[in-house]
Coordinates of C-alpha atoms in Angstrom, one line a residue:
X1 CA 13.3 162.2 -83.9
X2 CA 15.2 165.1 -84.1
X3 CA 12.7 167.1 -81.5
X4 CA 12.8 164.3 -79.2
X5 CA 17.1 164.6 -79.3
X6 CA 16.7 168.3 -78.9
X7 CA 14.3 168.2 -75.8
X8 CA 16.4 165.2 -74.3
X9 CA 19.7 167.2 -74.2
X10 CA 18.1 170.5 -73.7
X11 CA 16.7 168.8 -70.2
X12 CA 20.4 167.5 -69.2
X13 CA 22.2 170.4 -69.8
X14 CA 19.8 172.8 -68.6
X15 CA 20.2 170.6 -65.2
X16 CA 23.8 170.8 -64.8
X17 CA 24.8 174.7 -66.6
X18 CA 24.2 177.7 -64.9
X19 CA 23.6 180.1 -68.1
X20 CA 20.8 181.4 -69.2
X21 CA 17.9 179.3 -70.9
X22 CA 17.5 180.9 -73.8
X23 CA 21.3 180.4 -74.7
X24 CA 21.6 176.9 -73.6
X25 CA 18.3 176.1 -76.3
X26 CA 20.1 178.2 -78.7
X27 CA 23.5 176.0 -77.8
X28 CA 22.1 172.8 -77.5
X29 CA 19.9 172.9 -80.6
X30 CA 22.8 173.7 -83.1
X31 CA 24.7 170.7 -81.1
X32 CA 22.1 168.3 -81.8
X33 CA 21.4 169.3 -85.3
X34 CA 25.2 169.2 -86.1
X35 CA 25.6 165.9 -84.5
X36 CA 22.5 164.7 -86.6
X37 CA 24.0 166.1 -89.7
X38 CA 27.4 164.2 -89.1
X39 CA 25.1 160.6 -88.8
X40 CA 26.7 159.9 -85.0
X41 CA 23.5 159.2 -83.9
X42 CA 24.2 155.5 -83.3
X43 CA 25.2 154.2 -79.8
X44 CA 28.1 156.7 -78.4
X45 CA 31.4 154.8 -78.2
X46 CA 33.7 155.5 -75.3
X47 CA 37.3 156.9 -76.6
X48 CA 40.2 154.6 -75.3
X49 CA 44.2 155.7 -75.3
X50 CA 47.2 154.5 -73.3
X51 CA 50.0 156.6 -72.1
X52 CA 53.2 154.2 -72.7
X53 CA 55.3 155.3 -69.7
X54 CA 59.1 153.5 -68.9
X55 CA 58.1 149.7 -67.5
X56 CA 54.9 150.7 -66.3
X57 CA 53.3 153.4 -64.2
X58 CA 54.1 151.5 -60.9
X59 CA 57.3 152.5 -59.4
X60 CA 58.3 149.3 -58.7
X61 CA 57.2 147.8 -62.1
X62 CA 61.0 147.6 -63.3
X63 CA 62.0 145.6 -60.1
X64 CA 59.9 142.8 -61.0
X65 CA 62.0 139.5 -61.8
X66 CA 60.6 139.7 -66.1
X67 CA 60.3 143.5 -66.4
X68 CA 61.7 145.3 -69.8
X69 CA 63.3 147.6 -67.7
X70 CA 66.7 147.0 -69.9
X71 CA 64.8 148.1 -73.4
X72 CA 62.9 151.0 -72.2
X73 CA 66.3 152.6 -74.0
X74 CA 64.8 150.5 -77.2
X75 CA 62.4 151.8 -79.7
X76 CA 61.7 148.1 -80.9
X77 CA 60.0 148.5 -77.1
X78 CA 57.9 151.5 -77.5
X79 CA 57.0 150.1 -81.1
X80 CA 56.1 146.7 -79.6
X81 CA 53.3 149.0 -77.2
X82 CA 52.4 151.2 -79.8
X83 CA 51.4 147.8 -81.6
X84 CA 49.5 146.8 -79.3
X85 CA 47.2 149.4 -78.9
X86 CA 46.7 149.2 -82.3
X87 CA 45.5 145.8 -82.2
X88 CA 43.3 146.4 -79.2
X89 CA 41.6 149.7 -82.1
X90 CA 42.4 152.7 -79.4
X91 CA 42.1 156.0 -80.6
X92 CA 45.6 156.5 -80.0
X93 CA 49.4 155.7 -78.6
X94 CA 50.7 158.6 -76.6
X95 CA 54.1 159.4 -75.2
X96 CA 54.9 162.3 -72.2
X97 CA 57.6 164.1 -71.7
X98 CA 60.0 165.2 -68.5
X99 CA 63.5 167.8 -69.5
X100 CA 64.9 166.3 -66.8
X101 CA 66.5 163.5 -65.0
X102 CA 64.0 162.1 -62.9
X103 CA 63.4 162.5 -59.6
X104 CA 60.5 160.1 -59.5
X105 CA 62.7 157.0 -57.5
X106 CA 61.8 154.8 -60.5
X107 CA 65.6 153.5 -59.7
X108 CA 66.1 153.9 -63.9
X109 CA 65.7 156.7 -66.2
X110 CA 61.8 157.5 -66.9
X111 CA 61.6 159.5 -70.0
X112 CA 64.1 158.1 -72.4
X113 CA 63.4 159.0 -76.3
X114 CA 62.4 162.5 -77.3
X115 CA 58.9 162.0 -78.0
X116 CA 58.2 163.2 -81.7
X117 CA 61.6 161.5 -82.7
X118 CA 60.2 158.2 -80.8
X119 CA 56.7 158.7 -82.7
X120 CA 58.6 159.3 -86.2
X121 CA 59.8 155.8 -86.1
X122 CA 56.4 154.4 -84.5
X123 CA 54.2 155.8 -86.7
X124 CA 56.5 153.5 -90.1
X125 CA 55.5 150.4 -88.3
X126 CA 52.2 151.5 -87.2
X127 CA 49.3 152.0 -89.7
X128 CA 45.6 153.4 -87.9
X129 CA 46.4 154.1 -84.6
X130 CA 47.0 157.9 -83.3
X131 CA 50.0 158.9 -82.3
X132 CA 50.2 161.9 -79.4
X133 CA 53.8 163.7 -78.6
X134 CA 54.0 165.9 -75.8
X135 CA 55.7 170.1 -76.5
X136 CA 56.3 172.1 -73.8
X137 CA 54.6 175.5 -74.4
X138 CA 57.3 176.8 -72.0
X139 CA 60.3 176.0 -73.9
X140 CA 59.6 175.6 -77.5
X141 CA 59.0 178.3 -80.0
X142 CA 55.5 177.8 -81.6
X143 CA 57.3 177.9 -85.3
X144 CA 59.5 175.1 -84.7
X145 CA 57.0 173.5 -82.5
X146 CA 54.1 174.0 -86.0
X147 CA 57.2 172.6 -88.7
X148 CA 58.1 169.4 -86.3
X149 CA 54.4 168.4 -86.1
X150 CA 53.5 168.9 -89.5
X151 CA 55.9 167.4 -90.6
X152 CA 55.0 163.9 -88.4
X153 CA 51.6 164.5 -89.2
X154 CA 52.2 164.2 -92.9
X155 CA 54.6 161.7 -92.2
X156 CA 52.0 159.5 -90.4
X157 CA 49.5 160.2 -93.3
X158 CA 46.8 162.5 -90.2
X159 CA 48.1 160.8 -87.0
X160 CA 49.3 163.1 -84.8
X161 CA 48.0 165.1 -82.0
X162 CA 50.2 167.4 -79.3
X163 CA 49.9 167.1 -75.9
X164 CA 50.8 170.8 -74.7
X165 CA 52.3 171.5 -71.6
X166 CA 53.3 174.0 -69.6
X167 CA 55.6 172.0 -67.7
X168 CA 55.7 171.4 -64.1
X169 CA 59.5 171.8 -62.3
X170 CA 62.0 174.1 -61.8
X171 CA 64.4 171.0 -62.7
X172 CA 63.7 171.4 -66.0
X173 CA 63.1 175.6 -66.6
X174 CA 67.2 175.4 -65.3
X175 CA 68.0 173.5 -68.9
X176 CA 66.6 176.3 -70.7
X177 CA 68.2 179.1 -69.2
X178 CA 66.0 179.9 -66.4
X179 CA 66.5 179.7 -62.8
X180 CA 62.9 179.0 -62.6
X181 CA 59.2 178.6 -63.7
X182 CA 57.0 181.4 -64.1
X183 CA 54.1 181.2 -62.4
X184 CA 51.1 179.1 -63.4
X185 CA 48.8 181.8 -64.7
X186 CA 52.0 182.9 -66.7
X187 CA 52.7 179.8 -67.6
X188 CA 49.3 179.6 -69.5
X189 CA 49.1 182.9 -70.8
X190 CA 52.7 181.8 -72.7
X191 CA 50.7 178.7 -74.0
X192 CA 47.4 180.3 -75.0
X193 CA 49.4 182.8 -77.6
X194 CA 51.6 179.7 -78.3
X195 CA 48.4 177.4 -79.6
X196 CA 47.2 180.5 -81.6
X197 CA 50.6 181.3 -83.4
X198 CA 50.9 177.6 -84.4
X199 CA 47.1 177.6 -85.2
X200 CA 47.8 180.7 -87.3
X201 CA 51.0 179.0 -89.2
X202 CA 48.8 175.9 -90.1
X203 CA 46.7 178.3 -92.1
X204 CA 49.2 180.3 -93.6
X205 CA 50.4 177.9 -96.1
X206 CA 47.4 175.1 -97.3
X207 CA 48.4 172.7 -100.5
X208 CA 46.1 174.9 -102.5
X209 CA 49.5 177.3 -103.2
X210 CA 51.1 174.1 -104.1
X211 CA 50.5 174.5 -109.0
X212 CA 53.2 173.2 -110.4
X213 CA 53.3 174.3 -113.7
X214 CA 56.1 173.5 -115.3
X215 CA 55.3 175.1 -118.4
X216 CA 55.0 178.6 -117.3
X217 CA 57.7 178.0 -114.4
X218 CA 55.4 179.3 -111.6
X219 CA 55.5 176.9 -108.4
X220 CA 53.5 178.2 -105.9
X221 CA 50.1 180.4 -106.1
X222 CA 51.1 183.5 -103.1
X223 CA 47.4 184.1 -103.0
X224 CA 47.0 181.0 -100.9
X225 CA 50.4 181.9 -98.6
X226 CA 49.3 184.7 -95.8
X227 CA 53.0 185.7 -93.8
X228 CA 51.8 186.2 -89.9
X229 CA 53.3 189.7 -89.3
X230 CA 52.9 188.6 -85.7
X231 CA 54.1 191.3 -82.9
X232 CA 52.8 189.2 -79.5
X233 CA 53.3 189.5 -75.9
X234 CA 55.7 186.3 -75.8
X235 CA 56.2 185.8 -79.5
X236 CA 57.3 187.3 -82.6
X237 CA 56.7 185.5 -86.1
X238 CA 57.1 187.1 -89.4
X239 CA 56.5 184.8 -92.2
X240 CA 54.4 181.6 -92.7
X241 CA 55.2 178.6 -92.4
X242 CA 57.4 176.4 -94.7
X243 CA 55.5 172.8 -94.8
X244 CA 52.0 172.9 -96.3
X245 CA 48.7 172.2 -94.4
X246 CA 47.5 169.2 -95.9
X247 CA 43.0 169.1 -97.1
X248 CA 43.0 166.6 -94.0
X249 CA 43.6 168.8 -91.7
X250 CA 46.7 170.3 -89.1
X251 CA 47.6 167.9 -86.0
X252 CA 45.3 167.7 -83.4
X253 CA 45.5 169.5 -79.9
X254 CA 45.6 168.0 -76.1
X255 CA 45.8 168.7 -72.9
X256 CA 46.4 167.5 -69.3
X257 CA 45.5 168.6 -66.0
X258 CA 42.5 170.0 -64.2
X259 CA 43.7 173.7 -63.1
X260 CA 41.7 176.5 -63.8
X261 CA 43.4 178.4 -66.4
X262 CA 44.3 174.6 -68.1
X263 CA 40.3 174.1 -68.2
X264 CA 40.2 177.6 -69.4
X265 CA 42.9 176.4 -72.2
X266 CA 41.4 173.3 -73.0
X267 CA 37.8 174.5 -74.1
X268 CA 39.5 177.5 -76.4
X269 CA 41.9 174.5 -78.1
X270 CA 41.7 171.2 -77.8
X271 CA 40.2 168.4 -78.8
X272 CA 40.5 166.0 -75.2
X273 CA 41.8 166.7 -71.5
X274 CA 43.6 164.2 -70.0
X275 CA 42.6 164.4 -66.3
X276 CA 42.4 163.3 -62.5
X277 CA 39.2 161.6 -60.8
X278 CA 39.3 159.8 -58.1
X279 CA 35.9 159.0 -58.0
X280 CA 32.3 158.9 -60.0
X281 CA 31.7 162.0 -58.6
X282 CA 34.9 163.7 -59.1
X283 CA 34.8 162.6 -62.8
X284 CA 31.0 163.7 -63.0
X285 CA 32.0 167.0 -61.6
X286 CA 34.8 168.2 -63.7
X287 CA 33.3 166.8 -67.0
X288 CA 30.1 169.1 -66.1
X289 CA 32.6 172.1 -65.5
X290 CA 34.5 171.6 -69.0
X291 CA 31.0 171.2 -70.7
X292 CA 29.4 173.9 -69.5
X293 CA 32.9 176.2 -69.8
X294 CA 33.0 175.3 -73.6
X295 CA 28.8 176.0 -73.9
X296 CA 30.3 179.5 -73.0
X297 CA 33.1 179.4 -75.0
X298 CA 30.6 178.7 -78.1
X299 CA 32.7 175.6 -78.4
X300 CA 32.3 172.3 -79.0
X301 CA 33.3 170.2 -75.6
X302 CA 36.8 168.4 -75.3
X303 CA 36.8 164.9 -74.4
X304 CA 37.3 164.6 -70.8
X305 CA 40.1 161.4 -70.4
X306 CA 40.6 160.8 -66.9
X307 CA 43.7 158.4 -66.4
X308 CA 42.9 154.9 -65.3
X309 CA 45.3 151.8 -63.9
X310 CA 43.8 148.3 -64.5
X311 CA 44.9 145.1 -62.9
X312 CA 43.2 142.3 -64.6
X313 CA 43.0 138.4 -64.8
X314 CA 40.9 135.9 -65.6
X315 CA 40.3 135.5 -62.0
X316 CA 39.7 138.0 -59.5
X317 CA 42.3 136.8 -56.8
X318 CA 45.4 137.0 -59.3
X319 CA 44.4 140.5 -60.3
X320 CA 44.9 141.6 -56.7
X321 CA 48.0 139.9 -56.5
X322 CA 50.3 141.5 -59.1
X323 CA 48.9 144.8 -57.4
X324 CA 50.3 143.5 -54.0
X325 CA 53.3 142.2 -55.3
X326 CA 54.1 145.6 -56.7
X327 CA 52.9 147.7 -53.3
X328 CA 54.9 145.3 -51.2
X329 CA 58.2 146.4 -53.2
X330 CA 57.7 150.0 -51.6
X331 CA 58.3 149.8 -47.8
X332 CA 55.5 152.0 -45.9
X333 CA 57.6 154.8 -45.0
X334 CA 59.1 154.9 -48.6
X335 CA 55.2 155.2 -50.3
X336 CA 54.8 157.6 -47.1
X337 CA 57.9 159.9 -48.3
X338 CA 56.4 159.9 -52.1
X339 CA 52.7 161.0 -50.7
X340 CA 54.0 163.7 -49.1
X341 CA 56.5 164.7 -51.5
X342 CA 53.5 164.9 -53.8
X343 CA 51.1 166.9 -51.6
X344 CA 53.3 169.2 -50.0
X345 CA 52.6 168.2 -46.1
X346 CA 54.3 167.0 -44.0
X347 CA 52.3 163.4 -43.5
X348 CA 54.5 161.9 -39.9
X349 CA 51.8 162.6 -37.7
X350 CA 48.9 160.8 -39.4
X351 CA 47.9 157.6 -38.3
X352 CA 48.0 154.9 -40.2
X353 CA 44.1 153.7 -39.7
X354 CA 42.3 156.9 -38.8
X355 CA 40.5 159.4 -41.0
X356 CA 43.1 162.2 -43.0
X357 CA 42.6 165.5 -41.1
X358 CA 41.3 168.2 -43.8
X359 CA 43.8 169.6 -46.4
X360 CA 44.5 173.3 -46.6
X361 CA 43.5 175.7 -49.5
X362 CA 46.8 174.6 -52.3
X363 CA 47.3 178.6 -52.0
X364 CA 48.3 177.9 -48.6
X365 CA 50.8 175.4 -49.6
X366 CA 54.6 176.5 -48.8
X367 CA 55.7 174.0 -51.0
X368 CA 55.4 173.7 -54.9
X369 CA 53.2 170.8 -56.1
X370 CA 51.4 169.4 -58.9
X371 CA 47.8 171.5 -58.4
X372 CA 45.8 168.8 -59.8
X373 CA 46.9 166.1 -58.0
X374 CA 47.0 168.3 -54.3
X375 CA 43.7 168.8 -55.7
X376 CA 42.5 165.6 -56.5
X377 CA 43.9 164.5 -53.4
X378 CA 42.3 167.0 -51.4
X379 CA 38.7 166.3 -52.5
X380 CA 38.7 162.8 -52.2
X381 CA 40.0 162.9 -48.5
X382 CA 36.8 165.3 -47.7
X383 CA 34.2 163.6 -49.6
X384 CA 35.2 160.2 -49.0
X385 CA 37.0 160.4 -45.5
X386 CA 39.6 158.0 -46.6
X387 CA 42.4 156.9 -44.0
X388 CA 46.2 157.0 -44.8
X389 CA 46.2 153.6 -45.7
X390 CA 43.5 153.9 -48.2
X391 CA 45.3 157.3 -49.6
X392 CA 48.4 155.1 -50.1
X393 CA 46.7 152.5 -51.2
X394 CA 45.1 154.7 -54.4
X395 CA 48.4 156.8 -54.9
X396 CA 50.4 153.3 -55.2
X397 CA 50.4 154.1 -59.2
X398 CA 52.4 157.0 -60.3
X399 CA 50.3 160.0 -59.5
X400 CA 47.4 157.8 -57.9
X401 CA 44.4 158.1 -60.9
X402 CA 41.7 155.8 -60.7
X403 CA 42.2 152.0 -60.7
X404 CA 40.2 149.3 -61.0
X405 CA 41.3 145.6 -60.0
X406 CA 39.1 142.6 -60.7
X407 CA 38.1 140.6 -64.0
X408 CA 37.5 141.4 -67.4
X409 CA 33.9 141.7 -66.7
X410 CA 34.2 144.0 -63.3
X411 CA 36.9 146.1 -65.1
X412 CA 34.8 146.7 -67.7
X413 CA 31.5 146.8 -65.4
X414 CA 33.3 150.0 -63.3
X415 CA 34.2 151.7 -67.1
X416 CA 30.8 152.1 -68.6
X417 CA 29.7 152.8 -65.3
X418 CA 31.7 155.5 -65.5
X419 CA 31.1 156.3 -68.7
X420 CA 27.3 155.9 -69.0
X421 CA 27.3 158.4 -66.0
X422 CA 29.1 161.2 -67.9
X423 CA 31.9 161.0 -65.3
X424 CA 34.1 160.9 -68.8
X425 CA 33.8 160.0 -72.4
X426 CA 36.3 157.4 -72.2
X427 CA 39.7 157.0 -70.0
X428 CA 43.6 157.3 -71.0
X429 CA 44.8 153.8 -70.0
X430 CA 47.9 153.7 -67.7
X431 CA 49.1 150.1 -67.2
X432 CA 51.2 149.7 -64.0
X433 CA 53.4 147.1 -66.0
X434 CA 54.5 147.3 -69.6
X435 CA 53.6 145.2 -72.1
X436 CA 52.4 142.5 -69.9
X437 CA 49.3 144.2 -67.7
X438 CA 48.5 146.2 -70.8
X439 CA 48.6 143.1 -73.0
X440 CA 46.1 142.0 -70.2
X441 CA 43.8 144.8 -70.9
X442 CA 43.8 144.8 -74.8
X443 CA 43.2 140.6 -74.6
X444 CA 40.6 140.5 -71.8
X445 CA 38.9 143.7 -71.3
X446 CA 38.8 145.0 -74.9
X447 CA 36.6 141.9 -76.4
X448 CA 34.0 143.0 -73.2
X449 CA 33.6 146.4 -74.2
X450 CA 33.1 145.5 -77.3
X451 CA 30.7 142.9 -77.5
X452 CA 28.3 145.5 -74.9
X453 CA 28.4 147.4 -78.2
X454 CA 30.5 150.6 -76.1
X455 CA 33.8 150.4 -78.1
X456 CA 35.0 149.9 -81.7
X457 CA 35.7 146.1 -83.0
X458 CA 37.5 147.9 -86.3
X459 CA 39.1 151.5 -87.3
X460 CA 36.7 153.4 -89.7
X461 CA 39.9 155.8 -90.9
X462 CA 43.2 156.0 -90.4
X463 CA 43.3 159.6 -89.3
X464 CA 43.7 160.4 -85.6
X465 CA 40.3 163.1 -86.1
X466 CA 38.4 160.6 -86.9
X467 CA 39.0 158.1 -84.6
X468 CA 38.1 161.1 -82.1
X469 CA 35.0 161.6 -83.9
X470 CA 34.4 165.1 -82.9
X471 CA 34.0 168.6 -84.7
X472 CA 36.3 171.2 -83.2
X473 CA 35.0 174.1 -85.2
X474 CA 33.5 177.1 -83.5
X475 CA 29.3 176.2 -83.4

């Protein structure tokens, strides 16, 4: 059995990974072996979260006539989503984060609660499901940034995970005494030393220093406390930090985008990328690149998480019809002003029903975008030739991911699809309406994957590392 495993994923990674053949048997035998070892050799489940986002990803999802756009200010709200992922068994319940008022036209304010504040009180009412708070790399300091989540982490009894960022607009660099950004590749470098400080900290202080005798009056052993003594290019720490490492582990790691130097950052650190794919094989694409960038890395591969908007019903006809009633809240040249806001271009010469002309190089951009969603964007339009309309039609949710419309069985048809043909190893859910399309989704779709045996009908632990069921040592 475990020669047959070996051979199997030898052949498919050999296929898609330009490295030597030597190393990739090397690679892929210690892979299999360790994934043998662990006992995951039963069917592979896909690895379901949900992004809670204001009322909804939609912009117009607070105009509708019953939205909850008046408790978005309440964390009963956010604890009311949070419980219902849990119910549906995700892997976990994950909040972003904007320094800024929003510029997004959402007509309300987007980001409301701090995020590990918000997930402090979630995680007293929740019990299993992860919880995921989003730090910007480019404004915290990695000591404070190491204290807050340990803290939640032991708070939530091996919860929490951290979405880094490096954070994307000027708007919010002027709140922290900046005029503006650095640029990207700086903006990286920062957060690569930042993940290793905090990485460092969770090590320098484990439970083991933790004795306790009261007899002898000695509290702590120093042999298990190592002080950093850390001169850096961006940071300077001296001592270690002040909140124990628990045996179960430090918080987990995330992160989102699909730039270069964030793929480069994801397969040193994390444990799943939250990404863009328009299509199969955008998804197929990318998820090949992190694999075989992590294979070099001597790493084992982060999830790949592209986002995904779902509008369901029992019948197919009133799925489309909550997406139409939210798309005909945006006039034309309003979603047309947001598409080009987003890609940099100006957009006032395309026609409405003819192909999109080719996008330039985002280097040649003279505006500042989001790179992975020019990006995503960009390839779509070539390998798909879409129209304006249909590019308007896709981008209708936020920052237009992939969305499916249609029953519980065709939602769930397109997802393993998706997922059987390694275009991802699950998707991070984001509902255009909050709670009620996402309570959709957790009553309809979730019973379908999981009587096709692809997700989990109960939690197995209560710890966010296991739910992810992965092993992010070095191999």
């Amino acid at each position: 059995m475990i020669l047959y495993i070996i051979i199997l994923r030898y052949k498919i990674v050999s296929r898609y990974c330009k490295i030597s053949t030597i190393h990739i048997r090397y690679m892929q035998i210690k892979m299999t072996i360790l994934t043998y070892n662990k006992g995951l050799m039963t069917m592979k489940h896909m690895h379901l979260s949900v992004l809670a986002y204001s009322t909804g990803l939609h912009p117009a999802s607070w105009r509708l006539p019953h939205s909850y756009v008046e408790e978005v200010g309440d964390i009963d709200f956010q604890i009311k989503l949070a419980k219902l992922a849990e119910k549906g068994k995700l892997d976990a319940f994950f909040l972003g984060d904007g320094q800024y008022i929003s510029g997004e036209e959402t007509g309300h304010i987007s980001y409301y609660f701090e995020p590990l504040t918000a997930l402090a009180a979630i995680s007293r009412e929740t019990h299993s499901i992860g919880l995921i708070g989003t730090i910007s790399s480019s404004f915290y300091e990695p000591y404070l940034a190491a204290r807050m989540l340990s803290s939640l982490h032991q708070i939530s009894h091996g919860r929490i995970g951290a979405n880094i960022v490096t954070s994307q607009f000027d708007l919010e660099a002027q709140n922290y005494s900046m005029q503006a950004l650095p640029h990207l590749e700086k903006r990286y470098e920062r957060a690569d030393e930042f993940i290793n400080v905090m990485k460092k900290l969770w090590e320098s202080f484990t439970v083991e220093a933790i004795v306790n005798h009261k007899n002898s009056g000695i509290g702590l052993n120093h042999q298990y406390i190592h002080p950093l003594h850390y001169q850096g290019k961006y940071f300077q720490v001296a001592g270690a930090i002040n909140i124990p490492t628990p045996k179960y582990g430090r918080p987990r790691l995330f992160q989102a985008g699909t730039s270069i130097p964030g793929r480069d950052l994801a397969v040193r650190h994390v444990d799943a990328i939250f990404s863009i794919a328009w299509n199969l094989q955008d998804g197929q694409q990318f998820r090949q690149d992190i694999h075989q960038r992590a294979m070099e890395a001597n790493r084992q591969p982060p999830l790949v998480l592209p986002g995904l908007t779902v509008y369901v019903d029992e019948n197919e006809k009133d799925a489309y019809k909550l997406k139409q009633q939210l798309d005909d809240m945006i006039p034309l040249e309003k979603r047309k002003k947001q598409l080009s806001k987003a890609i940099g271009l100006d957009i006032s010469e395309w026609t409405l029903d003819e192909v999109v002309p080719s996008l330039p190089p985002y280097d040649a951009l003279e505006k500042k975008v989001i790179k992975s969603v020019y990006e995503a964007v960009q390839r779509a339009v070539m390998t798909e030739h879409l129209t304006l309309r249909d590019v308007l039609d896709r981008f209708g949710t936020w920052v237009g991911h992939k969305t499916i419309v249609g029953t519980p069985e065709q939602v769930a048809d397109e997802m393993i699809e998706w997922f059987e043909k390694e275009a991802c190893d699950g998707f991070m859910l984001m509902s255009p309406t909050y709670p009620n399309a996402f309570e959709k989704f957790i009553d309809l779709v979730i019973p379908v994957l999981q009587a096709r045996g692809v997700f989990r009908k109960e939690y197995e632990s209560h710890m966010l590392k296991d739910h992810l069921n992965i092993n992010t040592e070095k191999l």
